[in-house]
Short mmCIF file of C-alpha atoms in Angstrom, two decimals:
data_model
loop_
_atom_site.label_atom_id
_atom_site.label_comp_id
_atom_site.label_asym_id
_atom_site.label_seq_id
_atom_site.Cartn_x
_atom_site.Cartn_y
_atom_site.Cartn_z
CA MET A 1 127.60 -52.39 -69.32
CA GLY A 2 128.69 -54.71 -71.82
CA ASN A 3 128.06 -54.55 -75.54
CA SER A 4 127.26 -50.53 -75.11
CA GLU A 5 128.50 -49.29 -78.30
CA GLY A 6 127.36 -52.37 -80.54
CA PHE A 7 124.02 -51.71 -78.86
CA MET A 8 124.22 -48.11 -79.67
CA ALA A 9 125.44 -48.93 -83.51
CA ALA A 10 121.96 -50.42 -83.65
CA ALA A 11 120.22 -47.85 -82.82
CA LEU A 12 122.69 -45.78 -85.38
CA ALA A 13 121.31 -47.86 -87.64
CA GLU A 14 117.40 -47.25 -86.95
CA ALA A 15 118.31 -43.43 -87.76
CA ARG A 16 119.53 -44.14 -90.83
CA VAL A 17 116.18 -46.03 -91.67
CA ALA A 18 114.40 -43.23 -90.53
CA ALA A 19 116.30 -40.73 -92.27
CA GLU A 20 115.12 -42.82 -95.40
CA LEU A 21 112.29 -43.02 -94.40
CA GLY A 22 111.97 -38.87 -94.52
CA GLU A 23 111.81 -39.19 -90.53
CA VAL A 24 113.59 -36.70 -88.56
CA PRO A 25 116.48 -39.24 -87.78
CA VAL A 26 116.57 -40.77 -84.17
CA GLY A 27 116.99 -44.40 -83.69
CA ALA A 28 116.72 -46.33 -80.62
CA VAL A 29 116.90 -50.04 -79.24
CA LEU A 30 115.83 -51.68 -75.90
CA VAL A 31 117.42 -54.38 -74.16
CA VAL A 32 116.93 -56.96 -71.81
CA ASP A 33 119.76 -59.20 -70.17
CA GLY A 34 121.47 -58.33 -72.57
CA ALA A 35 119.29 -58.80 -75.96
CA ILE A 36 117.64 -56.49 -78.51
CA VAL A 37 113.98 -56.74 -77.75
CA ALA A 38 112.58 -54.30 -79.68
CA ARG A 39 114.30 -51.40 -82.13
CA SER A 40 112.93 -48.70 -83.99
CA GLY A 41 113.41 -44.84 -85.51
CA ASN A 42 110.96 -42.25 -85.14
CA ARG A 43 107.59 -42.93 -86.67
CA THR A 44 105.59 -39.78 -86.54
CA ARG A 45 105.25 -38.93 -90.64
CA ILE A 46 104.62 -42.70 -91.17
CA ASP A 47 101.99 -43.46 -88.37
CA ARG A 48 100.80 -39.83 -88.82
CA ASP A 49 101.50 -39.78 -84.57
CA ILE A 50 102.76 -36.97 -83.05
CA THR A 51 103.57 -39.39 -80.46
CA ALA A 52 105.54 -42.26 -82.24
CA HIS A 53 109.08 -41.06 -81.36
CA ALA A 54 111.87 -43.84 -81.87
CA GLU A 55 111.84 -44.44 -77.56
CA ILE A 56 107.96 -44.33 -77.52
CA ALA A 57 107.85 -46.95 -80.21
CA VAL A 58 110.56 -49.49 -78.69
CA ILE A 59 108.90 -49.08 -75.14
CA ARG A 60 105.33 -49.87 -76.71
CA GLN A 61 107.27 -52.62 -78.75
CA ALA A 62 109.23 -54.14 -75.51
CA ALA A 63 105.89 -54.14 -73.19
CA ALA A 64 103.85 -56.08 -75.86
CA ALA A 65 106.38 -58.23 -76.54
CA LEU A 66 107.25 -59.24 -72.62
CA GLY A 67 103.68 -58.67 -71.54
CA GLN A 68 104.12 -56.07 -69.76
CA GLU A 69 103.94 -52.06 -68.85
CA ARG A 70 106.70 -52.17 -66.70
CA LEU A 71 110.45 -52.22 -68.57
CA SER A 72 112.42 -52.59 -64.54
CA GLY A 73 115.53 -54.49 -65.76
CA ALA A 74 115.69 -52.95 -69.29
CA ASP A 75 118.08 -50.46 -70.99
CA LEU A 76 117.30 -47.58 -73.61
CA TYR A 77 119.89 -46.77 -76.34
CA VAL A 78 118.69 -43.94 -78.29
CA THR A 79 120.72 -41.60 -80.42
CA LEU A 80 119.53 -38.38 -79.37
CA GLU A 81 118.90 -37.01 -75.84
CA PRO A 82 115.00 -38.00 -75.08
CA CYS A 83 112.63 -34.44 -75.46
CA THR A 84 110.45 -34.09 -71.99
CA MET A 85 107.29 -36.41 -73.71
CA CYS A 86 110.05 -39.38 -73.94
CA ALA A 87 111.76 -38.76 -70.71
CA ALA A 88 108.35 -39.19 -69.22
CA ALA A 89 107.69 -42.32 -70.57
CA ILE A 90 110.99 -43.82 -69.73
CA SER A 91 110.18 -43.02 -65.96
CA PHE A 92 106.86 -44.14 -66.05
CA ALA A 93 108.34 -47.77 -67.63
CA ARG A 94 111.13 -47.65 -65.22
CA ILE A 95 113.85 -48.35 -67.47
CA ARG A 96 116.53 -49.16 -65.85
CA ARG A 97 119.79 -47.11 -67.54
CA LEU A 98 119.57 -44.84 -70.61
CA TYR A 99 122.42 -44.41 -72.94
CA TYR A 100 122.09 -41.35 -75.34
CA GLY A 101 124.55 -40.02 -78.04
CA ALA A 102 123.87 -36.87 -79.25
CA GLU A 103 122.89 -33.65 -77.10
CA ASP A 104 119.48 -31.86 -78.05
CA VAL A 105 120.34 -28.36 -76.66
CA LYS A 106 116.93 -27.01 -77.70
CA GLY A 107 114.17 -30.27 -77.34
CA GLY A 108 116.53 -32.28 -74.57
CA ALA A 109 114.91 -32.71 -71.45
CA ILE A 110 117.36 -35.05 -69.84
CA ASP A 111 120.64 -32.98 -69.35
CA ASN A 112 119.44 -29.83 -70.87
CA GLY A 113 115.43 -28.25 -71.12
CA VAL A 114 113.54 -29.26 -67.91
CA ARG A 115 115.82 -32.22 -66.73
CA PHE A 116 112.59 -34.41 -65.91
CA PHE A 117 114.78 -36.96 -64.13
CA ALA A 118 116.06 -34.34 -61.50
CA GLN A 119 112.58 -33.00 -60.62
CA PRO A 120 111.37 -33.71 -57.38
CA THR A 121 107.82 -35.04 -58.73
CA CYS A 122 109.75 -37.46 -60.92
CA HIS A 123 108.91 -40.96 -59.56
CA HIS A 124 111.60 -42.47 -61.18
CA ALA A 125 115.12 -41.75 -62.71
CA PRO A 126 117.14 -44.00 -64.47
CA ASP A 127 120.97 -44.30 -64.49
CA VAL A 128 121.54 -41.91 -67.66
CA TYR A 129 125.01 -42.21 -69.96
CA SER A 130 125.60 -39.57 -72.57
CA GLY A 131 127.66 -39.04 -75.67
CA LEU A 132 127.92 -42.86 -76.82
CA GLY A 133 128.25 -42.77 -80.55
CA GLU A 134 127.03 -38.99 -79.86
CA SER A 135 129.47 -37.76 -82.85
CA GLU A 136 128.08 -40.18 -85.43
CA ALA A 137 124.32 -39.45 -83.85
CA ALA A 138 124.83 -35.78 -84.74
CA GLU A 139 126.38 -35.81 -88.11
CA ILE A 140 123.14 -38.61 -89.06
CA LEU A 141 121.10 -34.96 -87.68
CA THR A 142 123.07 -33.02 -89.22
CA GLY A 143 123.13 -34.42 -92.78
CA PHE A 144 119.58 -34.97 -92.78
CA PHE A 145 118.31 -31.19 -92.09
CA LYS A 146 121.45 -29.97 -94.17
CA SER A 147 119.13 -31.94 -97.08
CA ARG A 148 116.41 -30.61 -96.40
CA ARG A 149 117.36 -26.77 -96.88
#
């Protein structure tokens, strides 16, 4: 697993940038062979694109940078449990490992909600590691929504 904490720290930094831009503070980095090949926070408001979640953004960036649509050797670090849309993209991209920070009881689709990877119709399920940087990820989200009320 190597530098998992460092990669999650990079994802948390992306979440903070997203918050500064008025986006829901979720950050992600995609790692191949021990190096970050893509990084982003949520971009739904900036791009005016509801599909521009941090996970989708890094999958798109990595696929373009590597010149391939399948990312079978890649590890994805994201600060919040992915939603159903992002879980499907992770599966279709054949991502090897998913590390996520905070659980999303309402919108998550990995250990909550539809549990996408556990469905018999799921073609590929990555190895999943949850709780990495969980308290910091939850703190960033809580602070963001508290400041909006």
